[in-house]
Amino acid sequence: MGTSPEITMILFVAVGCFMAYPEAVTAKHTGITRHYTFNIKPKNIIRLCHTKSIVTVNGKFPGPRVIIREGDRLLVKVVNHVPNNISIHWHGVRQLRSGWADGPSYITQCPIQIGHSYVYNFTVTGQRGTLFWHAHISWLRATVYGPLIILPRRNESYPFVKPYKEVPILFGEWFNADPEAVINQSLQTGGGPNVSDAYTFNGLPGPLYNCSAKDTYKLKVKPGKTYLLRLINAALNDELFFSIADHSLTVVEADAVYVKPFETNVLMITPGQTTNVLLRAKSTAPNVTFLMLARPYATGMGTFDNTTVAGILEYETPSSSLKNRPLLKPGLPAINATNFVANFTSKFRSLATAKFPANVLQKVDKKFFFTVGLGTKPCPKNQTCQGPTNTPKFAASMNNISFALPRTALLQSHFFSQYSKGVYTTDFPAFPLIPFNYTGTPPNNTLVNNGTKLVVIPFNTSVEVVLQDTSILGAESHPLHLHGYNFYVVGQGFGNFDPENDPPNFNLVDPVERNTIGVPSGGWVAIRFQADNPGVWLMHCHFDVHQSWGLGMAWVVLDGELPNQKLPPPPSDLPKC
């Protein structure tokens, strides 16, 4: 069961600015070096009858596919040709001892300024599957994103049926306005940002939006064939339901980790998550057109883009005309179907086989309890703000600390021991300083504290973090992403976490391994990871609006004693602030 011929061939063909090398043909077991060039440049594009200039990679929207094999080294030269500062995050890549290449601005690097370049240099170790790359500064992720496909090592197969073809499908959000102007206005007024105008499949909004019938994504399949759909939620601020009319999907991978296969008619996928599914085409081509739909799952009190993106699943037949064919639409759960989401999420389990073990920690050295949710900041004097009660500004926090980005990169500050110069402090609270009924009646005081506070942990510390949603300004699901690590999701539930009665029910046998997890609306989730990767690692909500409001924190993982447990010095071309 090798890799499909379509994907194998694509490795030897130029994709974007991919350059293939002779070693790609001859290398058997050792990884090779693959080179890409990302030119960040503007591109005029038309969507929803609206023309505007967007920031792109190599003029593509979405950006080019990056395709490598497990064990390969990746060198990506990013050249900035736009006035915006830029950085690229390789979402989900472990970045073992290569934290300088992780990409979040002001965390592991200063952003790349106009006219400058930076080479992201890292090796993908022990990972295979679907991830993605995206801009990691302000809201440029709205248009700067693309798939990162990690194929198994040569001569290794998937632990499921070999697909006939592999197809990346990226969910995105389209704004008629400039997304940078949208978030800047929100931060200035303190109110919620204007929502997007459409969702997209691979950059296309589809026929349910104004004058967009010609911009419709079509998935063409052959009867009887099996397709691997690599689903990526690159949307800025919305979790999405996804379904294909009259077709079931078999989930086989989540966040580039194989899972025990299970069938479903509907998926829910949060921003930052990837899900690989097998689609088995019907044995004979029906004379029907099947719609693929995605629309938001939303539980908060704020406004959101309550629209639906549609694509078409089309069977290849001698008579390819779609005219007069019946149109089948899939059913999707209610917008706020929290119970459906909890049930769906609970189905994910690690393979836990000899080849793909679940190395979940049975005991932990350090336990943390982080509240996640919204709050407020005071409105500046002589200014009218548009926050929840017209007086303060919207904010977001973890343990009531709203994360403030520094003016220089945290990793540099840590590496050169500059934190005492006021870049950051190491007193992020391990538990809420003022406990309250987190999912009950919220406290009267909703103000948050601001700061660049980090948690310092020794190398190889085993860590458990309970992430607790709060009802302050409304309970809401929060997709939390941890940079530099995968983690095991050992438990989750509704209401307040019970430290006595909930841990005995943790799954320590085959919990799912992920890099992004949705903290349940009005509930909690418990994760465990081994701090075996030195550096500074951001953990944040993958709703960009919440990240902009401060819903994040960072871990400092100290060097170990051995040479291969230490962070190397920064590269010579590391951008300067």
Coordinates of C-alpha atoms in Angstrom, one line a residue:
M1 CA 0.0 0.0 0.0
G2 CA 2.3 2.8 -1.0
T3 CA 1.6 6.5 -1.5
S4 CA -0.8 7.2 -4.3
P5 CA 0.8 7.8 -7.7
E6 CA -0.7 11.3 -8.0
I7 CA 1.0 12.5 -4.8
T8 CA 4.2 10.6 -5.6
M9 CA 4.4 12.4 -9.0
I10 CA 3.7 15.8 -7.5
L11 CA 6.9 15.6 -5.5
F12 CA 8.9 15.7 -8.8
V13 CA 6.9 18.5 -10.4
A14 CA 7.3 22.2 -9.7
V15 CA 4.6 23.3 -7.2
G16 CA 4.6 27.1 -6.7
C17 CA 8.4 27.7 -6.4
F18 CA 9.3 24.1 -5.4
M19 CA 12.5 22.8 -6.9
A20 CA 12.9 19.1 -7.2
Y21 CA 16.4 17.5 -6.9
P22 CA 17.9 14.3 -8.2
E23 CA 18.2 13.0 -4.6
A24 CA 14.4 13.0 -4.5
V25 CA 14.5 10.1 -6.9
T26 CA 17.3 8.0 -5.4
A27 CA 16.9 8.6 -1.7
K28 CA 15.5 5.5 0.0
H29 CA 15.4 5.9 3.7
T30 CA 17.2 9.1 4.6
G31 CA 15.5 12.5 4.3
I32 CA 16.4 15.0 1.7
T33 CA 16.5 18.8 1.7
R34 CA 13.6 20.5 -0.2
H35 CA 13.8 24.1 -1.2
Y36 CA 10.9 26.6 -1.6
T37 CA 10.8 30.3 -2.2
F38 CA 7.8 32.3 -0.8
N39 CA 7.5 35.8 -2.4
I40 CA 5.1 37.8 -0.3
K41 CA 3.5 40.1 -2.8
P42 CA 0.1 41.8 -3.5
K43 CA -2.4 40.4 -5.9
N44 CA -5.6 41.9 -7.2
I45 CA -8.4 39.3 -6.8
I46 CA -12.2 39.4 -7.4
R47 CA -14.6 37.7 -5.0
L48 CA -18.3 38.4 -4.5
C49 CA -18.1 41.0 -7.3
H50 CA -15.6 42.9 -5.2
T51 CA -12.1 43.6 -6.4
K52 CA -9.3 44.2 -4.0
S53 CA -5.6 43.8 -3.5
I54 CA -4.6 41.0 -1.0
V55 CA -1.3 39.8 0.4
T56 CA -0.3 36.5 -1.1
V57 CA 2.5 34.0 -1.4
N58 CA 3.7 33.8 -5.0
G59 CA 0.5 35.5 -6.2
K60 CA -1.5 32.4 -5.2
F61 CA -4.7 32.3 -3.0
P62 CA -4.7 30.0 -1.2
G63 CA -0.9 29.7 -1.2
P64 CA 1.2 27.0 -2.8
R65 CA 1.3 23.4 -1.5
V66 CA 4.4 22.5 0.4
I67 CA 4.9 18.7 0.0
I68 CA 7.6 16.8 1.8
R69 CA 8.3 13.4 3.4
E70 CA 8.8 12.5 7.0
G71 CA 12.4 13.0 7.8
D72 CA 13.0 15.7 5.2
R73 CA 14.7 19.0 5.8
L74 CA 12.8 22.1 4.6
L75 CA 14.4 25.4 3.6
V76 CA 11.8 28.1 2.8
K77 CA 13.1 31.5 1.8
V78 CA 10.5 34.1 2.6
V79 CA 11.0 37.4 0.7
N80 CA 8.8 40.3 1.8
H81 CA 7.6 42.6 -1.1
V82 CA 4.7 44.3 0.8
P83 CA 4.5 47.1 3.3
N84 CA 3.2 44.8 6.0
N85 CA 5.5 43.0 8.3
I86 CA 5.2 39.2 7.8
S87 CA 6.2 35.9 9.4
I88 CA 5.2 32.3 8.5
H89 CA 4.2 29.7 11.1
W90 CA 4.5 26.0 10.2
H91 CA 1.4 25.0 12.1
G92 CA 1.7 21.7 14.0
V93 CA 5.4 21.1 13.1
R94 CA 7.2 20.0 16.3
Q95 CA 10.2 22.2 15.5
L96 CA 12.6 20.0 17.6
R97 CA 15.4 22.3 18.6
S98 CA 14.5 24.6 15.7
G99 CA 12.3 27.1 17.5
W100 CA 13.9 29.9 15.4
A101 CA 11.8 28.6 12.5
D102 CA 8.5 28.4 14.3
G103 CA 7.3 31.7 13.0
P104 CA 5.0 33.6 15.5
S105 CA 5.9 37.3 15.4
Y106 CA 7.5 38.7 18.5
I107 CA 7.5 35.2 20.1
T108 CA 10.3 33.2 18.2
Q109 CA 11.3 36.0 15.8
C110 CA 10.8 39.6 14.9
P111 CA 8.7 39.9 11.7
I112 CA 10.3 40.2 8.3
Q113 CA 10.2 43.8 7.1
I114 CA 9.6 45.1 3.6
G115 CA 12.6 44.4 1.3
H116 CA 14.0 41.8 3.7
S117 CA 14.0 37.9 3.7
Y118 CA 14.4 35.0 6.1
V119 CA 15.1 31.3 5.5
Y120 CA 13.0 29.0 7.6
N121 CA 15.2 25.9 8.2
F122 CA 13.8 22.8 10.0
T123 CA 13.5 19.1 9.7
V124 CA 10.2 17.2 10.1
T125 CA 10.9 14.4 12.6
G126 CA 8.5 11.7 13.5
Q127 CA 5.5 13.3 11.8
R128 CA 3.4 12.5 8.8
G129 CA 0.0 13.7 7.5
T130 CA -1.7 17.0 6.9
L131 CA -0.7 20.3 8.5
F132 CA -0.7 23.8 7.1
W133 CA 1.4 27.0 7.1
H134 CA 0.0 30.5 7.6
A135 CA 1.0 34.1 8.4
H136 CA 1.4 34.7 12.1
I137 CA 1.1 38.4 12.6
S138 CA -2.1 40.4 13.0
W139 CA -4.8 39.2 10.6
L140 CA -2.7 38.5 7.5
R141 CA -3.6 34.8 8.0
A142 CA -6.8 35.7 6.2
T143 CA -5.1 35.3 2.8
V144 CA -1.6 34.0 3.6
Y145 CA -2.1 30.3 4.1
G146 CA -1.6 26.9 2.4
P147 CA -1.3 23.2 2.9
L148 CA 1.7 21.4 4.4
I149 CA 1.6 17.8 3.3
I150 CA 4.0 15.4 5.0
L151 CA 4.1 12.0 3.2
P152 CA 5.2 8.9 4.9
R153 CA 8.8 7.8 4.5
R154 CA 9.6 6.1 1.1
N155 CA 8.4 2.5 1.1
E156 CA 6.1 3.1 4.1
S157 CA 2.3 2.9 3.7
Y158 CA -0.7 4.4 5.3
P159 CA -2.4 2.3 8.0
F160 CA -5.6 2.4 5.9
V161 CA -6.7 1.6 2.4
K162 CA -4.5 3.2 -0.3
P163 CA -6.5 6.1 -1.8
Y164 CA -6.9 6.5 -5.5
K165 CA -6.2 10.2 -5.1
E166 CA -5.4 12.8 -2.4
V167 CA -7.2 16.2 -2.3
P168 CA -6.4 19.1 0.0
I169 CA -9.5 21.2 0.9
L170 CA -8.9 24.4 2.8
F171 CA -11.7 26.2 4.6
G172 CA -11.1 30.0 4.7
E173 CA -12.9 33.3 5.4
W174 CA -13.2 36.1 2.9
F175 CA -13.4 39.7 3.8
N176 CA -14.5 42.4 1.3
A177 CA -12.7 44.9 3.6
D178 CA -9.0 44.8 4.4
P179 CA -8.8 42.4 7.4
E180 CA -6.0 44.5 8.8
A181 CA -8.3 47.5 8.9
V182 CA -11.0 45.4 10.5
I183 CA -8.9 44.3 13.5
N184 CA -7.3 47.8 13.8
Q185 CA -10.7 49.4 14.0
S186 CA -11.8 46.8 16.6
L187 CA -8.8 47.4 18.8
Q188 CA -9.2 51.1 18.6
T189 CA -12.9 51.2 19.4
G190 CA -12.9 48.3 21.8
G191 CA -15.8 46.7 20.1
G192 CA -16.2 43.4 18.2
P193 CA -14.7 43.3 14.7
N194 CA -16.9 43.2 11.6
V195 CA -17.4 39.6 10.5
S196 CA -16.3 38.1 7.2
D197 CA -18.4 38.2 4.1
A198 CA -18.1 34.6 3.1
Y199 CA -16.5 31.2 3.8
T200 CA -14.5 29.5 1.1
F201 CA -13.4 26.1 -0.1
N202 CA -9.8 26.5 -1.5
G203 CA -10.5 30.2 -1.9
L204 CA -13.8 29.9 -3.7
P205 CA -17.1 31.0 -2.0
G206 CA -19.6 29.1 -4.2
P207 CA -23.1 29.5 -5.5
L208 CA -24.9 30.5 -2.3
Y209 CA -23.1 33.9 -2.2
N210 CA -23.8 36.9 -4.4
C211 CA -22.5 36.5 -8.0
S212 CA -20.2 33.6 -7.0
A213 CA -21.6 30.7 -9.0
K214 CA -18.5 30.8 -11.3
D215 CA -16.3 30.7 -8.2
T216 CA -17.4 27.3 -7.0
Y217 CA -15.1 24.5 -5.9
K218 CA -15.7 21.2 -7.7
L219 CA -14.5 17.9 -6.5
K220 CA -14.6 15.4 -9.4
V221 CA -14.6 11.7 -8.5
K222 CA -14.7 8.4 -10.4
P223 CA -17.2 5.8 -9.4
G224 CA -15.9 3.1 -7.0
K225 CA -12.7 5.0 -6.2
T226 CA -11.5 6.0 -2.7
Y227 CA -10.3 9.6 -2.1
L228 CA -8.3 11.0 0.8
L229 CA -9.6 14.5 1.6
R230 CA -7.0 16.5 3.5
L231 CA -9.3 19.0 5.3
I232 CA -7.8 22.2 6.8
N233 CA -9.7 24.9 8.7
A234 CA -7.7 28.0 8.0
A235 CA -10.7 30.3 8.8
L236 CA -9.9 33.3 11.0
N237 CA -12.6 33.2 13.6
D238 CA -15.0 30.3 13.1
E239 CA -15.3 26.6 13.9
L240 CA -17.1 24.9 11.0
F241 CA -19.4 22.0 10.3
F242 CA -18.7 20.1 7.1
S243 CA -20.8 17.5 5.2
I244 CA -21.2 16.0 1.7
A245 CA -24.7 15.1 0.6
D246 CA -25.5 11.3 0.7
H247 CA -21.8 10.4 1.4
S248 CA -20.3 9.2 4.7
L249 CA -16.7 10.0 5.6
T250 CA -14.2 7.9 7.4
V251 CA -11.9 9.9 9.7
V252 CA -8.4 8.4 9.7
E253 CA -6.2 11.3 10.9
A254 CA -6.3 14.4 13.1
D255 CA -3.6 17.1 13.2
A256 CA -1.1 14.8 11.4
V257 CA -1.6 11.9 13.8
Y258 CA -3.4 8.7 12.7
V259 CA -6.5 7.9 14.7
K260 CA -8.8 4.8 15.0
P261 CA -11.0 5.1 11.9
F262 CA -14.6 6.0 12.5
E263 CA -17.5 7.0 10.1
T264 CA -19.5 10.2 10.2
N265 CA -21.8 12.2 8.0
V266 CA -20.8 15.5 9.6
L267 CA -17.5 16.8 10.8
M268 CA -16.7 19.7 13.1
I269 CA -13.3 21.3 12.6
T270 CA -11.9 24.2 14.5
P271 CA -9.5 26.9 13.1
G272 CA -6.0 25.4 13.3
Q273 CA -7.2 21.8 13.1
T274 CA -6.7 19.4 10.2
T275 CA -8.7 16.2 9.6
N276 CA -8.0 13.5 7.0
V277 CA -11.0 11.6 5.8
L278 CA -11.6 8.8 3.3
L279 CA -14.4 9.4 0.8
R280 CA -15.6 6.3 -1.0
A281 CA -17.3 7.2 -4.2
K282 CA -20.5 5.2 -5.1
S283 CA -19.9 2.2 -7.3
T284 CA -21.9 3.6 -10.2
A285 CA -22.3 7.3 -11.1
P286 CA -25.7 8.6 -10.1
N287 CA -27.5 11.2 -12.1
V288 CA -27.4 13.6 -9.2
T289 CA -25.3 16.6 -8.2
F290 CA -24.1 16.5 -4.6
L291 CA -23.4 19.6 -2.6
M292 CA -20.6 20.0 0.0
L293 CA -21.5 22.5 2.7
A294 CA -19.7 24.2 5.6
R295 CA -21.2 26.6 8.0
P296 CA -20.2 27.8 11.5
Y297 CA -20.6 26.2 14.9
A298 CA -21.0 29.2 17.3
T299 CA -21.9 29.4 21.0
G300 CA -20.8 32.9 22.0
M301 CA -22.9 36.0 22.4
G302 CA -20.9 38.0 19.7
T303 CA -21.8 38.3 16.0
F304 CA -20.4 35.9 13.5
D305 CA -20.6 35.2 9.8
N306 CA -23.8 33.1 9.7
T307 CA -23.5 32.0 6.1
T308 CA -22.8 28.8 4.2
V309 CA -20.1 27.9 1.7
A310 CA -21.1 25.3 -1.0
G311 CA -19.0 23.2 -3.3
I312 CA -20.0 20.5 -5.7
L313 CA -19.1 16.8 -5.7
E314 CA -19.3 15.7 -9.3
Y315 CA -19.1 12.2 -10.7
E316 CA -17.1 11.8 -13.9
T317 CA -19.4 10.3 -16.5
P318 CA -19.5 10.2 -20.3
S319 CA -22.3 12.6 -20.1
S320 CA -20.8 15.3 -18.0
S321 CA -23.6 17.9 -18.3
L322 CA -24.9 18.9 -14.9
K323 CA -28.1 20.5 -16.3
N324 CA -31.4 19.1 -15.1
R325 CA -29.7 16.9 -12.5
P326 CA -31.4 16.8 -9.0
L327 CA -29.4 18.7 -6.4
L328 CA -28.9 17.0 -3.0
K329 CA -28.0 19.1 0.0
P330 CA -26.6 17.6 3.2
G331 CA -28.1 18.3 6.6
L332 CA -26.0 20.1 9.1
P333 CA -26.4 20.4 12.9
A334 CA -27.8 23.6 14.5
I335 CA -25.4 26.5 14.8
N336 CA -25.0 26.0 18.6
A337 CA -25.1 22.1 18.6
T338 CA -22.8 21.8 21.6
N339 CA -23.8 18.2 22.5
F340 CA -23.2 17.1 18.9
V341 CA -19.7 18.6 19.0
A342 CA -18.9 17.0 22.4
N343 CA -20.0 13.6 21.0
F344 CA -18.1 14.0 17.8
T345 CA -14.9 15.1 19.6
S346 CA -15.1 12.1 22.0
K347 CA -14.8 9.7 19.0
F348 CA -11.2 10.6 18.3
R349 CA -8.8 8.0 19.7
S350 CA -5.1 7.3 19.0
L351 CA -4.3 4.2 17.0
A352 CA -2.2 3.0 20.0
T353 CA -0.5 0.2 18.0
A354 CA 3.1 -1.0 18.2
K355 CA 4.1 1.1 15.2
F356 CA 2.0 4.1 16.2
P357 CA 1.9 4.0 20.0
A358 CA 0.1 6.4 22.3
N359 CA 2.9 7.5 24.7
V360 CA 0.6 9.3 27.0
L361 CA 2.0 10.3 30.4
Q362 CA 0.8 8.2 33.2
K363 CA 2.2 10.6 35.8
V364 CA 2.9 14.3 35.7
D365 CA 5.5 16.5 37.4
K366 CA 3.6 19.8 37.2
K367 CA -0.1 20.5 37.0
F368 CA -1.6 23.8 35.7
F369 CA -5.2 25.1 35.7
F370 CA -5.8 27.9 33.1
T371 CA -9.1 29.7 32.8
V372 CA -9.8 30.9 29.2
G373 CA -12.4 33.4 28.2
L374 CA -13.3 37.0 27.6
G375 CA -13.1 40.1 29.8
T376 CA -12.8 43.8 29.5
K377 CA -10.2 46.6 29.6
P378 CA -10.9 50.2 30.7
C379 CA -11.9 52.7 28.1
P380 CA -9.3 55.5 27.8
K381 CA -10.3 58.9 29.1
N382 CA -12.1 61.2 26.7
Q383 CA -12.9 58.2 24.4
T384 CA -16.2 56.4 23.8
C385 CA -15.7 52.7 23.5
Q386 CA -17.9 50.0 21.9
G387 CA -17.3 47.2 24.3
P388 CA -19.9 45.0 26.0
T389 CA -21.4 47.9 28.0
N390 CA -20.3 50.9 26.0
T391 CA -17.7 51.8 28.6
P392 CA -14.9 49.3 28.5
K393 CA -13.1 47.5 25.7
F394 CA -13.3 43.8 24.9
A395 CA -10.4 41.8 26.1
A396 CA -9.5 38.1 26.4
S397 CA -7.3 36.3 28.9
M398 CA -5.9 33.2 30.4
N399 CA -6.0 33.2 34.2
N400 CA -7.1 36.8 33.9
I401 CA -3.8 37.8 32.3
S402 CA -4.3 39.4 28.9
F403 CA -1.1 38.6 26.9
A404 CA 0.7 41.6 25.6
L405 CA 3.1 41.1 22.7
P406 CA 6.6 42.6 23.4
R407 CA 8.5 44.8 21.1
T408 CA 11.3 42.3 20.6
A409 CA 11.1 38.5 20.2
L410 CA 10.8 36.4 23.4
L411 CA 13.0 33.6 22.1
Q412 CA 15.9 36.0 21.6
S413 CA 15.3 37.6 24.9
H414 CA 15.4 34.2 26.6
F415 CA 18.4 32.9 24.7
F416 CA 20.5 36.0 25.5
S417 CA 19.1 36.2 29.1
Q418 CA 17.5 39.6 28.5
Y419 CA 14.2 39.1 30.3
S420 CA 15.5 41.1 33.2
K421 CA 15.5 44.1 30.9
G422 CA 11.8 44.3 31.0
V423 CA 10.9 42.2 27.9
Y424 CA 8.9 39.6 29.9
T425 CA 8.4 38.3 33.4
T426 CA 8.2 34.6 34.6
D427 CA 5.3 34.9 37.0
F428 CA 2.3 33.7 34.9
P429 CA 0.0 32.1 37.5
A430 CA -0.3 28.3 37.5
F431 CA -3.8 28.7 38.9
P432 CA -6.4 31.5 38.9
L433 CA -5.4 34.0 41.5
I434 CA -9.1 34.5 42.5
P435 CA -11.1 31.3 42.0
F436 CA -14.8 31.7 41.2
N437 CA -17.7 29.7 39.8
Y438 CA -16.2 29.6 36.3
T439 CA -19.3 28.4 34.3
G440 CA -21.9 29.8 36.7
T441 CA -23.0 33.4 37.3
P442 CA -20.0 35.5 36.2
P443 CA -18.3 38.0 38.7
N444 CA -19.2 41.6 38.5
N445 CA -15.6 42.6 37.9
T446 CA -14.7 41.6 34.4
L447 CA -11.5 43.6 34.1
V448 CA -8.3 41.7 33.0
N449 CA -4.7 42.4 33.8
N450 CA -2.2 43.0 31.0
G451 CA 1.3 41.6 30.9
T452 CA 3.9 39.6 29.1
K453 CA 4.1 36.8 31.6
L454 CA 5.6 33.4 30.9
V455 CA 5.8 30.0 32.7
V456 CA 9.3 28.5 33.0
I457 CA 9.7 24.7 33.2
P458 CA 12.8 22.5 33.2
F459 CA 13.6 20.3 30.3
N460 CA 11.7 17.0 30.1
T461 CA 9.1 18.1 32.7
S462 CA 5.8 16.1 32.3
V463 CA 3.0 18.6 32.2
E464 CA -0.8 18.5 32.7
V465 CA -2.9 21.5 31.8
V466 CA -6.6 21.8 32.5
L467 CA -8.2 24.5 30.3
Q468 CA -11.4 25.8 31.8
D469 CA -13.9 27.9 29.8
T470 CA -15.6 30.8 31.7
S471 CA -19.0 32.3 31.4
I472 CA -17.6 35.9 31.6
L473 CA -19.4 37.7 28.7
G474 CA -20.8 34.4 27.6
A475 CA -19.5 30.8 27.5
E476 CA -17.8 30.0 24.2
S477 CA -15.7 27.3 22.6
H478 CA -12.0 28.3 22.3
P479 CA -9.7 26.4 20.0
L480 CA -6.4 26.3 21.9
H481 CA -3.2 25.7 19.9
L482 CA 0.2 24.8 21.5
H483 CA 3.3 25.6 19.4
G484 CA 6.3 23.2 19.4
Y485 CA 4.4 20.2 20.8
N486 CA 1.7 17.7 20.3
F487 CA -0.4 16.9 23.4
Y488 CA -2.7 14.1 24.5
V489 CA -6.3 15.0 25.3
V490 CA -6.9 12.9 28.4
G491 CA -10.2 14.3 29.5
Q492 CA -13.0 16.8 28.8
G493 CA -16.4 17.7 30.2
F494 CA -19.0 20.3 30.8
G495 CA -19.3 22.6 33.8
N496 CA -16.4 23.2 36.2
F497 CA -13.5 20.8 36.4
D498 CA -13.6 18.7 39.5
P499 CA -10.0 17.9 40.6
E500 CA -11.2 15.0 42.8
N501 CA -13.7 13.2 40.6
D502 CA -12.7 14.0 37.0
P503 CA -9.0 12.7 36.9
P504 CA -10.0 9.1 37.7
N505 CA -12.0 9.1 34.4
F506 CA -9.1 10.3 32.3
N507 CA -8.3 8.2 29.3
L508 CA -4.6 7.2 29.7
V509 CA -4.8 4.3 27.2
D510 CA -5.6 5.7 23.7
P511 CA -6.4 9.5 24.0
V512 CA -6.2 11.5 20.8
E513 CA -2.9 13.3 20.1
R514 CA -3.3 16.8 18.7
N515 CA -1.8 20.3 18.5
T516 CA -5.1 22.2 18.6
I517 CA -8.2 21.4 20.8
G518 CA -11.5 23.1 21.3
V519 CA -12.1 24.0 24.9
P520 CA -15.8 23.0 25.2
S521 CA -18.3 25.9 25.6
G522 CA -19.1 26.0 29.3
G523 CA -16.7 23.2 29.9
W524 CA -13.1 22.1 30.3
V525 CA -10.4 19.9 28.6
A526 CA -7.3 18.3 30.1
I527 CA -4.1 17.8 28.1
R528 CA -0.7 16.3 28.8
F529 CA 2.7 16.8 27.2
Q530 CA 6.4 16.1 27.8
A531 CA 8.4 19.3 27.7
D532 CA 11.2 17.8 25.6
N533 CA 11.7 20.7 23.2
P534 CA 13.7 23.7 24.5
G535 CA 12.7 27.2 23.5
V536 CA 9.8 29.6 23.9
W537 CA 6.4 28.3 22.8
L538 CA 3.2 30.2 22.4
M539 CA -0.1 28.7 23.5
H540 CA -3.1 30.7 22.3
C541 CA -6.7 30.7 21.0
H542 CA -6.8 30.2 17.3
F543 CA -9.7 32.6 16.9
D544 CA -7.6 35.5 15.7
V545 CA -9.9 38.1 17.3
H546 CA -9.4 36.4 20.7
Q547 CA -5.6 36.2 20.1
S548 CA -5.7 39.9 19.2
W549 CA -7.5 40.6 22.5
G550 CA -4.8 38.7 24.5
L551 CA -6.0 35.1 24.8
G552 CA -2.6 33.5 25.0
M553 CA 0.5 32.8 27.1
A554 CA 3.9 31.3 26.5
W555 CA 6.1 28.5 27.9
V556 CA 9.8 28.8 28.4
V557 CA 11.3 25.2 28.3
L558 CA 14.8 25.3 29.5
D559 CA 17.8 23.5 27.9
G560 CA 18.6 20.0 29.1
E561 CA 22.1 18.9 30.1
L562 CA 23.1 17.0 26.9
P563 CA 24.1 18.8 23.7
N564 CA 21.1 17.4 21.8
Q565 CA 18.8 18.9 24.5
K566 CA 19.9 22.5 24.0
L567 CA 18.5 25.2 21.7
P568 CA 21.2 26.1 19.0
P569 CA 22.1 29.8 18.5
P570 CA 19.9 31.9 16.2
P571 CA 20.6 31.9 12.4
S572 CA 22.5 34.9 11.0
D573 CA 19.6 36.1 9.0
L574 CA 17.1 36.2 11.9
P575 CA 15.0 39.3 11.3
K576 CA 15.6 42.3 13.6
C577 CA 12.9 44.4 15.2

